[in-house]
XYZ file of N, CA and C in Angstrom:
621
model
N 27.379 -175.376 -44.861
C 27.888 -176.740 -44.721
C 28.677 -176.821 -43.419
N 29.542 -175.982 -43.136
C 30.281 -176.073 -41.844
C 29.446 -176.051 -40.636
N 28.435 -175.159 -40.684
C 27.484 -175.106 -39.543
C 26.815 -176.442 -39.346
N 26.326 -176.960 -40.501
C 25.604 -178.215 -40.437
C 26.490 -179.316 -39.846
N 27.766 -179.359 -40.328
C 28.622 -180.409 -39.970
C 28.950 -180.347 -38.373
N 28.961 -179.148 -37.902
C 29.205 -178.933 -36.425
C 28.015 -179.450 -35.612
N 26.886 -179.225 -36.090
C 25.634 -179.672 -35.380
C 25.417 -181.282 -35.678
N 25.929 -181.691 -36.767
C 25.813 -183.134 -37.045
C 26.713 -183.962 -36.333
N 27.998 -183.349 -36.082
C 28.973 -184.046 -35.317
C 29.445 -185.368 -36.024
N 29.446 -186.440 -35.393
C 29.894 -187.754 -35.942
C 28.668 -188.715 -36.451
N 27.451 -188.034 -36.443
C 26.343 -188.712 -36.786
C 26.547 -189.449 -38.208
N 26.011 -190.565 -38.373
C 26.237 -191.247 -39.757
C 25.066 -190.867 -40.711
N 24.337 -189.741 -40.469
C 23.257 -189.352 -41.361
C 23.810 -189.089 -42.755
N 23.160 -189.586 -43.667
C 23.366 -189.371 -45.215
C 22.256 -188.610 -45.731
N 22.713 -187.759 -46.596
C 21.639 -186.806 -47.181
C 21.600 -187.099 -48.694
N 20.309 -186.926 -49.314
C 20.122 -187.016 -50.708
C 19.537 -185.731 -51.154
N 20.020 -185.195 -52.305
C 19.416 -183.840 -52.697
C 19.146 -183.813 -54.111
N 18.437 -182.879 -54.576
C 18.109 -182.554 -56.000
C 19.028 -181.456 -56.413
N 19.499 -181.361 -57.691
C 20.330 -180.363 -58.268
C 20.162 -180.187 -59.724
N 20.635 -179.016 -60.253
C 20.580 -178.817 -61.667
C 22.024 -179.155 -62.170
N 22.068 -179.815 -63.399
C 23.243 -180.329 -63.912
C 24.239 -179.216 -64.169
N 23.689 -177.978 -64.635
C 24.738 -176.925 -64.902
C 25.272 -176.268 -63.570
N 24.842 -176.684 -62.419
C 25.385 -176.128 -61.125
C 26.281 -177.165 -60.463
N 26.531 -178.419 -61.056
C 27.360 -179.256 -60.516
C 28.705 -179.105 -61.141
N 29.662 -178.515 -60.192
C 31.024 -178.207 -60.624
C 31.926 -178.751 -59.595
N 33.201 -178.987 -59.961
C 34.220 -179.399 -58.957
C 34.173 -178.555 -57.793
N 33.889 -177.297 -57.864
C 34.046 -176.331 -56.704
C 33.027 -176.710 -55.531
N 31.826 -177.419 -55.985
C 30.770 -177.680 -54.954
C 31.100 -179.110 -54.311
N 32.018 -179.889 -54.839
C 32.264 -181.119 -54.270
C 32.572 -181.140 -52.834
N 33.453 -180.225 -52.428
C 33.844 -180.151 -50.970
C 32.593 -179.899 -50.020
N 31.689 -179.088 -50.546
C 30.486 -178.869 -49.724
C 29.603 -180.207 -49.566
N 29.520 -180.906 -50.689
C 28.747 -182.082 -50.762
C 29.239 -183.063 -49.740
N 30.685 -183.130 -49.754
C 31.317 -184.022 -48.767
C 31.008 -183.673 -47.282
N 31.161 -182.275 -47.001
C 30.953 -181.807 -45.724
C 29.541 -182.129 -45.219
N 28.576 -182.076 -46.215
C 27.106 -182.363 -45.855
C 26.818 -183.876 -45.810
N 27.888 -184.679 -46.098
C 27.651 -186.155 -46.152
C 26.572 -186.504 -47.123
N 26.617 -185.839 -48.410
C 25.483 -186.170 -49.382
C 26.120 -187.344 -50.280
N 25.196 -188.294 -50.287
C 25.670 -189.544 -50.987
C 24.855 -189.778 -52.266
N 23.890 -188.993 -52.525
C 23.102 -189.183 -53.779
C 22.504 -187.849 -54.228
N 22.727 -187.550 -55.511
C 22.159 -186.277 -56.127
C 21.194 -186.735 -57.224
N 20.096 -186.144 -57.169
C 18.987 -186.463 -58.224
C 19.014 -185.290 -59.218
N 19.048 -185.575 -60.456
C 18.990 -184.580 -61.539
C 17.992 -184.955 -62.656
N 17.106 -184.020 -62.975
C 16.206 -184.309 -63.997
C 16.881 -183.950 -65.438
N 17.283 -185.046 -65.978
C 17.969 -184.934 -67.367
C 16.878 -184.651 -68.453
N 15.721 -185.176 -68.197
C 14.608 -185.062 -69.075
C 14.735 -185.712 -70.364
N 15.728 -185.606 -71.216
C 15.970 -186.242 -72.386
C 17.479 -186.334 -72.729
N 17.794 -187.215 -73.570
C 19.130 -187.269 -74.185
C 19.304 -186.593 -75.502
N 18.228 -185.832 -75.886
C 18.299 -185.141 -77.098
C 18.477 -183.735 -76.992
N 19.486 -183.158 -77.656
C 19.777 -181.728 -77.571
C 18.596 -180.996 -77.949
N 17.955 -181.406 -79.137
C 16.867 -180.541 -79.649
C 15.679 -180.561 -78.739
N 15.282 -181.596 -78.055
C 14.221 -181.586 -77.125
C 14.537 -180.704 -75.989
N 15.821 -180.777 -75.398
C 16.119 -179.890 -74.295
C 16.053 -178.459 -74.728
N 16.336 -178.045 -75.924
C 16.159 -176.676 -76.467
C 14.653 -176.349 -76.438
N 13.865 -177.254 -76.915
C 12.437 -177.048 -77.118
C 11.728 -176.730 -75.789
N 12.235 -177.419 -74.732
C 11.538 -177.280 -73.330
C 12.273 -176.146 -72.498
N 13.354 -175.494 -73.166
C 14.057 -174.414 -72.486
C 14.603 -174.998 -71.225
N 15.281 -176.098 -71.231
C 15.942 -176.660 -70.050
C 17.114 -176.002 -69.601
N 17.802 -175.270 -70.422
C 18.984 -174.493 -69.960
C 20.115 -175.503 -69.582
N 20.067 -176.565 -70.244
C 21.153 -177.638 -69.949
C 21.148 -178.483 -71.286
N 22.432 -178.920 -71.572
C 22.560 -179.672 -72.830
C 22.794 -181.215 -72.323
N 22.794 -182.162 -73.337
C 23.247 -183.466 -72.863
C 24.605 -183.577 -72.401
N 25.439 -182.774 -72.827
C 26.834 -182.744 -72.362
C 26.870 -182.179 -70.908
N 26.173 -181.123 -70.632
C 26.047 -180.641 -69.212
C 25.568 -181.765 -68.377
N 24.533 -182.522 -68.696
C 24.003 -183.548 -67.863
C 25.095 -184.691 -67.688
N 25.664 -185.150 -68.721
C 26.701 -186.087 -68.617
C 27.967 -185.712 -67.808
N 28.308 -184.513 -67.911
C 29.484 -183.984 -67.156
C 29.136 -183.892 -65.672
N 27.891 -183.552 -65.372
C 27.563 -183.502 -63.968
C 27.633 -185.021 -63.387
N 27.049 -185.954 -64.159
C 26.985 -187.320 -63.672
C 28.382 -187.855 -63.542
N 29.198 -187.597 -64.572
C 30.555 -188.132 -64.515
C 31.387 -187.645 -63.287
N 31.128 -186.343 -62.948
C 31.891 -185.788 -61.847
C 31.418 -186.397 -60.627
N 30.176 -186.441 -60.382
C 29.623 -187.099 -59.191
C 30.034 -188.514 -58.967
N 29.869 -189.304 -60.078
C 30.255 -190.682 -59.896
C 31.727 -190.842 -59.568
N 32.501 -189.946 -60.189
C 34.069 -190.117 -60.013
C 34.437 -189.694 -58.546
N 33.471 -189.009 -57.838
C 33.652 -188.643 -56.429
C 32.936 -189.610 -55.556
N 32.462 -190.688 -56.053
C 31.798 -191.693 -55.273
C 30.397 -191.375 -54.808
N 29.772 -190.339 -55.541
C 28.371 -189.953 -55.237
C 27.486 -190.452 -56.304
N 26.386 -191.127 -55.806
C 25.511 -191.645 -56.725
C 24.612 -190.599 -57.476
N 24.286 -190.901 -58.622
C 23.431 -189.922 -59.272
C 22.160 -190.494 -59.795
N 21.064 -190.040 -59.272
C 19.745 -190.357 -59.741
C 19.390 -189.750 -61.065
N 18.984 -190.297 -62.067
C 18.704 -189.582 -63.404
C 17.311 -189.920 -63.681
N 16.563 -188.811 -64.020
C 15.239 -189.021 -64.438
C 14.988 -188.503 -65.809
N 14.113 -189.049 -66.638
C 13.719 -188.694 -67.940
C 12.262 -188.570 -68.034
N 11.797 -187.817 -68.957
C 10.446 -187.625 -69.290
C 10.191 -187.932 -70.781
N 9.500 -189.031 -71.087
C 9.233 -189.414 -72.426
C 7.963 -188.786 -72.923
N 7.892 -188.404 -74.148
C 6.762 -187.820 -74.780
C 6.789 -186.297 -74.776
N 8.024 -185.740 -74.565
C 8.057 -184.274 -74.714
C 7.862 -183.841 -76.152
N 7.647 -182.601 -76.423
C 7.346 -182.096 -77.744
C 8.550 -182.485 -78.639
N 8.379 -183.036 -79.909
C 9.444 -183.402 -80.709
C 9.942 -184.782 -80.566
N 9.353 -185.595 -79.625
C 9.837 -186.868 -79.409
C 9.675 -187.712 -80.632
N 10.764 -188.539 -81.009
C 10.608 -189.444 -82.003
C 11.688 -190.519 -81.815
N 11.839 -191.532 -82.745
C 12.782 -192.640 -82.597
C 14.132 -192.119 -82.264
N 14.548 -190.936 -83.068
C 15.953 -190.459 -82.864
C 16.255 -190.054 -81.487
N 15.103 -189.220 -80.880
C 15.378 -188.658 -79.574
C 15.221 -189.748 -78.558
N 14.407 -190.762 -78.686
C 14.243 -191.865 -77.811
C 15.572 -192.723 -77.752
N 16.080 -192.949 -78.924
C 17.388 -193.682 -78.904
C 18.533 -192.956 -78.259
N 18.453 -191.584 -78.503
C 19.438 -190.719 -77.720
C 19.416 -190.853 -76.309
N 18.114 -190.874 -75.813
C 17.899 -190.965 -74.410
C 18.298 -192.353 -73.790
N 17.976 -193.374 -74.559
C 18.305 -194.755 -74.169
C 19.838 -194.881 -74.182
N 20.540 -194.379 -75.127
C 21.992 -194.419 -75.123
C 22.606 -193.637 -74.026
N 22.060 -192.431 -73.674
C 22.577 -191.766 -72.591
C 22.441 -192.535 -71.280
N 21.169 -193.023 -71.109
C 21.007 -193.883 -69.790
C 21.893 -195.053 -69.788
N 22.148 -195.612 -70.824
C 23.230 -196.783 -70.753
C 24.509 -196.380 -70.263
N 24.904 -195.079 -70.860
C 26.190 -194.580 -70.534
C 26.251 -194.145 -68.985
N 25.107 -193.813 -68.419
C 24.910 -193.491 -67.077
C 25.303 -194.731 -66.197
N 24.584 -195.807 -66.649
C 24.817 -197.094 -65.931
C 26.269 -197.453 -66.022
N 26.901 -197.307 -67.209
C 28.302 -197.672 -67.353
C 29.242 -196.861 -66.415
N 28.949 -195.578 -66.324
C 29.772 -194.768 -65.375
C 29.655 -195.288 -63.941
N 28.382 -195.625 -63.566
C 28.140 -195.998 -62.170
C 28.922 -197.347 -61.918
N 28.908 -198.139 -62.844
C 29.492 -199.478 -62.625
C 31.063 -199.238 -62.573
N 31.605 -198.357 -63.438
C 32.983 -197.980 -63.453
C 33.457 -197.454 -62.059
N 32.631 -196.473 -61.486
C 33.087 -195.677 -60.230
C 32.559 -196.225 -59.025
N 31.414 -196.692 -59.032
C 30.748 -197.260 -57.773
C 30.835 -198.757 -57.669
N 30.863 -199.458 -58.784
C 30.945 -200.872 -58.682
C 29.709 -201.487 -58.694
N 28.600 -200.701 -59.069
C 27.301 -201.226 -59.105
C 26.401 -200.282 -59.982
N 25.182 -200.651 -60.391
C 24.300 -199.760 -61.084
C 23.979 -198.586 -60.185
N 23.531 -197.408 -60.797
C 23.046 -196.296 -60.105
C 21.790 -196.819 -59.285
N 21.438 -196.109 -58.146
C 20.336 -196.486 -57.426
C 18.985 -196.405 -58.298
N 18.984 -195.331 -58.991
C 17.743 -195.116 -59.858
C 18.121 -194.567 -61.261
N 17.466 -195.019 -62.332
C 17.328 -194.421 -63.516
C 15.876 -194.484 -63.897
N 15.285 -193.292 -64.000
C 13.882 -193.252 -64.102
C 13.373 -192.727 -65.409
N 12.402 -193.302 -66.121
C 11.837 -192.865 -67.319
C 10.333 -192.816 -67.144
N 9.850 -191.582 -66.968
C 8.449 -191.347 -66.809
C 7.789 -190.901 -68.074
N 6.473 -191.067 -68.271
C 5.737 -190.540 -69.286
C 5.243 -189.129 -68.919
N 5.251 -188.246 -69.816
C 4.871 -186.862 -69.498
C 3.418 -186.872 -68.943
N 3.303 -186.006 -67.938
C 1.959 -185.762 -67.164
C 1.607 -184.333 -67.456
N 0.447 -183.998 -67.904
C 0.075 -182.821 -68.303
C -0.793 -182.060 -67.164
N 0.031 -181.228 -66.417
C -0.511 -180.551 -65.232
C -0.879 -179.143 -65.516
N -2.048 -178.646 -64.879
C -2.383 -177.170 -65.060
C -1.327 -176.332 -64.752
N -1.167 -175.379 -65.620
C -0.121 -174.365 -65.444
C 1.186 -174.603 -66.142
N 1.354 -175.858 -66.538
C 2.548 -176.319 -67.350
C 2.414 -175.881 -68.816
N 3.477 -175.631 -69.436
C 3.356 -175.175 -70.968
C 2.618 -176.207 -71.685
N 2.770 -177.475 -71.475
C 1.979 -178.437 -72.249
C 0.510 -178.299 -72.151
N 0.072 -177.971 -70.761
C -1.341 -177.786 -70.605
C -1.820 -176.587 -71.219
N -0.984 -175.424 -71.134
C -1.486 -174.192 -71.733
C -1.680 -174.483 -73.302
N -0.747 -175.143 -73.986
C -0.880 -175.660 -75.341
C -2.202 -176.326 -75.619
N -2.624 -177.279 -74.632
C -3.795 -177.992 -74.808
C -5.044 -177.179 -74.605
N -4.993 -176.186 -73.760
C -6.150 -175.222 -73.470
C -6.321 -174.449 -74.859
N -5.250 -174.063 -75.413
C -5.382 -173.333 -76.776
C -5.915 -174.216 -77.869
N -5.575 -175.400 -77.862
C -6.172 -176.313 -78.897
C -7.543 -176.873 -78.691
N -7.832 -177.058 -77.356
C -9.076 -177.620 -77.102
C -9.669 -176.780 -75.807
N -10.053 -175.537 -76.135
C -10.503 -174.598 -75.070
C -11.863 -175.115 -74.447
N -12.753 -175.506 -75.269
C -14.000 -175.992 -74.644
C -13.952 -177.172 -73.682
N -12.783 -177.862 -73.736
C -12.644 -179.076 -72.959
C -11.805 -178.768 -71.695
N -10.789 -177.833 -71.858
C -9.767 -177.765 -70.760
C -9.658 -176.326 -70.237
N -10.327 -175.253 -70.724
C -10.234 -174.074 -70.097
C -10.994 -174.042 -68.707
N -10.356 -173.488 -67.761
C -10.849 -173.347 -66.361
C -11.051 -174.735 -65.734
N -10.389 -175.792 -66.130
C -10.430 -177.178 -65.618
C -8.991 -177.340 -64.854
N -9.198 -178.034 -63.675
C -8.072 -178.434 -62.984
C -8.134 -179.766 -62.417
N -9.237 -180.427 -62.558
C -9.463 -181.796 -62.083
C -9.521 -182.624 -63.401
N -8.392 -183.417 -63.561
C -8.231 -184.042 -64.848
C -7.904 -185.428 -64.810
N -8.384 -186.299 -65.772
C -8.053 -187.634 -65.898
C -6.667 -187.658 -66.504
N -5.726 -188.389 -65.855
C -4.331 -188.361 -66.354
C -4.107 -188.883 -67.681
N -4.634 -190.020 -68.015
C -4.526 -190.741 -69.342
C -5.273 -189.985 -70.377
N -6.493 -189.450 -70.149
C -7.214 -188.751 -71.119
C -6.547 -187.427 -71.459
N -5.988 -186.861 -70.571
C -5.133 -185.635 -70.844
C -3.923 -185.815 -71.574
N -3.274 -187.010 -71.246
C -2.069 -187.353 -71.948
C -2.436 -187.751 -73.472
N -3.519 -188.421 -73.692
C -3.838 -188.817 -74.955
C -4.248 -187.625 -75.840
N -5.001 -186.658 -75.355
C -5.270 -185.466 -75.947
C -4.075 -184.612 -76.345
N -3.143 -184.567 -75.389
C -1.847 -183.845 -75.607
C -1.122 -184.586 -76.779
N -1.059 -185.853 -76.814
C -0.414 -186.697 -77.930
C -1.056 -186.381 -79.185
N -2.414 -186.257 -79.270
C -3.140 -186.019 -80.558
C -2.764 -184.574 -81.026
N -2.784 -183.665 -80.153
C -2.644 -182.225 -80.505
C -1.171 -182.079 -80.957
N -0.204 -182.483 -80.139
C 1.256 -182.221 -80.218
C 1.902 -183.005 -81.421
N 1.491 -184.252 -81.648
C 2.054 -185.181 -82.671
C 1.214 -185.360 -83.810
N 0.111 -184.747 -83.860
C -0.941 -184.991 -85.045
C -1.335 -186.243 -85.172
N -1.594 -187.118 -84.072
C -2.101 -188.398 -84.222
C -3.618 -188.345 -84.489
N -4.039 -189.169 -85.399
C -5.351 -189.145 -85.966
C -6.475 -189.782 -85.186
N -6.155 -190.914 -84.540
C -7.158 -191.688 -83.894
C -6.624 -192.294 -82.640
N -7.509 -193.020 -81.986
C -7.120 -193.767 -80.755
C -6.037 -194.808 -81.003
N -6.078 -195.441 -82.075
C -5.107 -196.539 -82.483
C -3.735 -195.965 -82.582
N -3.614 -194.698 -83.142
C -2.289 -194.032 -83.309
C -1.815 -193.665 -82.035
N -2.699 -193.149 -81.155
C -2.348 -192.762 -79.740
C -1.758 -193.944 -78.951
N -2.504 -195.061 -78.994
C -2.070 -196.255 -78.268
C -0.710 -196.805 -78.768
N -0.509 -196.690 -80.108
C 0.753 -197.160 -80.653
C 1.809 -196.238 -80.200
N 1.527 -195.023 -80.167
C 2.594 -194.022 -79.543
C 2.844 -194.311 -78.159
N 1.915 -194.540 -77.363
C 2.170 -194.841 -76.015
C 2.913 -196.157 -75.714
N 2.697 -197.192 -76.692
C 3.293 -198.379 -76.606
C 4.835 -198.192 -76.871
N 5.007 -197.355 -77.835
C 6.450 -197.110 -78.243
C 7.206 -196.438 -77.123
N 6.657 -195.447 -76.471
C 7.225 -194.865 -75.225
C 7.415 -195.751 -74.242
N 6.442 -196.615 -73.951
C 6.575 -197.550 -72.914
C 7.685 -198.574 -73.047
N 7.808 -198.985 -74.395
C 8.851 -199.868 -74.681
C 10.324 -199.367 -74.286
N 10.527 -197.987 -74.695
C 11.747 -197.431 -74.405
C 11.890 -197.210 -72.871
N 10.666 -196.807 -72.331
C 10.795 -196.512 -70.785
C 11.089 -197.729 -70.036
N 10.592 -198.869 -70.390
C 10.903 -200.158 -69.788
C 12.413 -200.471 -69.905
N 13.000 -200.267 -71.037
C 14.411 -200.519 -71.229
C 15.326 -199.607 -70.340
N 14.949 -198.347 -70.279
C 15.631 -197.430 -69.426
C 15.498 -197.683 -67.970
N 14.314 -197.982 -67.573
C 14.092 -198.274 -66.095
C 14.785 -199.504 -65.690
N 15.000 -200.412 -66.443
C 15.776 -201.628 -66.076
C 17.295 -201.424 -65.779
N 17.729 -200.249 -66.122
C 19.182 -199.920 -66.080
C 19.647 -199.517 -64.617
N 18.711 -199.175 -63.802
C 19.016 -198.900 -62.458
C 18.748 -199.997 -61.465
N 19.086 -199.820 -60.169
C 18.761 -200.840 -59.199
C 17.277 -200.757 -58.829
N 16.752 -199.663 -59.003
C 15.309 -199.437 -58.598
C 14.758 -198.314 -59.465
N 13.344 -198.506 -59.753
C 12.781 -197.414 -60.499
C 11.304 -197.268 -60.199
N 10.980 -196.080 -60.026
C 9.528 -195.762 -59.787
C 8.856 -195.208 -60.979
N 7.992 -195.706 -61.652
C 7.387 -195.318 -62.911
C 6.206 -194.533 -62.700
N 6.334 -193.218 -63.091
C 5.089 -192.296 -62.811
C 4.460 -191.967 -64.191
N 3.195 -191.867 -64.124
C 2.435 -191.361 -65.227
C 1.928 -192.546 -66.212
N 2.500 -193.714 -66.031
C 2.158 -194.832 -66.937
C 0.999 -195.548 -66.451
N 0.069 -196.136 -67.376
C -1.011 -196.962 -66.922
C -0.454 -198.328 -66.859
N -1.321 -199.135 -66.124
C -0.949 -200.577 -65.995
C -0.821 -201.283 -67.457
N -1.684 -200.853 -68.351
C -1.621 -201.268 -69.739
C -0.296 -200.955 -70.349
N 0.142 -199.669 -70.195
C 1.469 -199.281 -70.702
C 2.540 -200.235 -70.265
N 2.622 -200.432 -68.849
C 3.615 -201.264 -68.327
C 3.553 -202.721 -68.684
N 2.287 -203.150 -68.872
C 2.119 -204.656 -69.131
C 2.565 -204.780 -70.679
N 2.269 -203.775 -71.474
C 2.613 -203.891 -72.918
C 4.183 -203.901 -73.015
N 4.768 -203.123 -72.223
C 6.258 -203.061 -72.383
C 7.029 -204.245 -71.873
N 6.385 -205.081 -71.090
C 7.126 -206.244 -70.486
C 7.367 -207.332 -71.599
């Protein structure tokens, strides 16, 4: 940090970084200030303790909130991102995520005097090599083994059928619409949001 500041001099350059919640501690704040970091992005993924355990996040909802609280109190914006549709997702976990996102907005208003730059709720994307894709290969080997060129929505829908035991297309669409409704409410809490993984139909249904 000191070397960077010597080279930076009095330049007004501001930096934005990614971080893990369990590594945001009071001891790192001086370094963040030396580097003129004004925004830290953290993947919270979910407000549910159970879901974070299922995906081996190695962070708890309290870890995530403590990181955000510390950053906001130091005048550093926190970009929070969530992934909806993770294994175990239900109304309880969705409400926990929405409640946490609302608390993030409240903290930003308290310490920054404005909403956070971004609170993002994306729908899960099933990418080759990811645990969710490996589960899909085991369940549907004839369709997904040795495939890496995938249709995003089709893969999501197959994942929802396999993971949540959804019986038909109507149940899949109802589940997507429920995720989209929560996602829309979360995305509205920040100043800006980039929605990844959603179809136009998902977004239109949530409006």
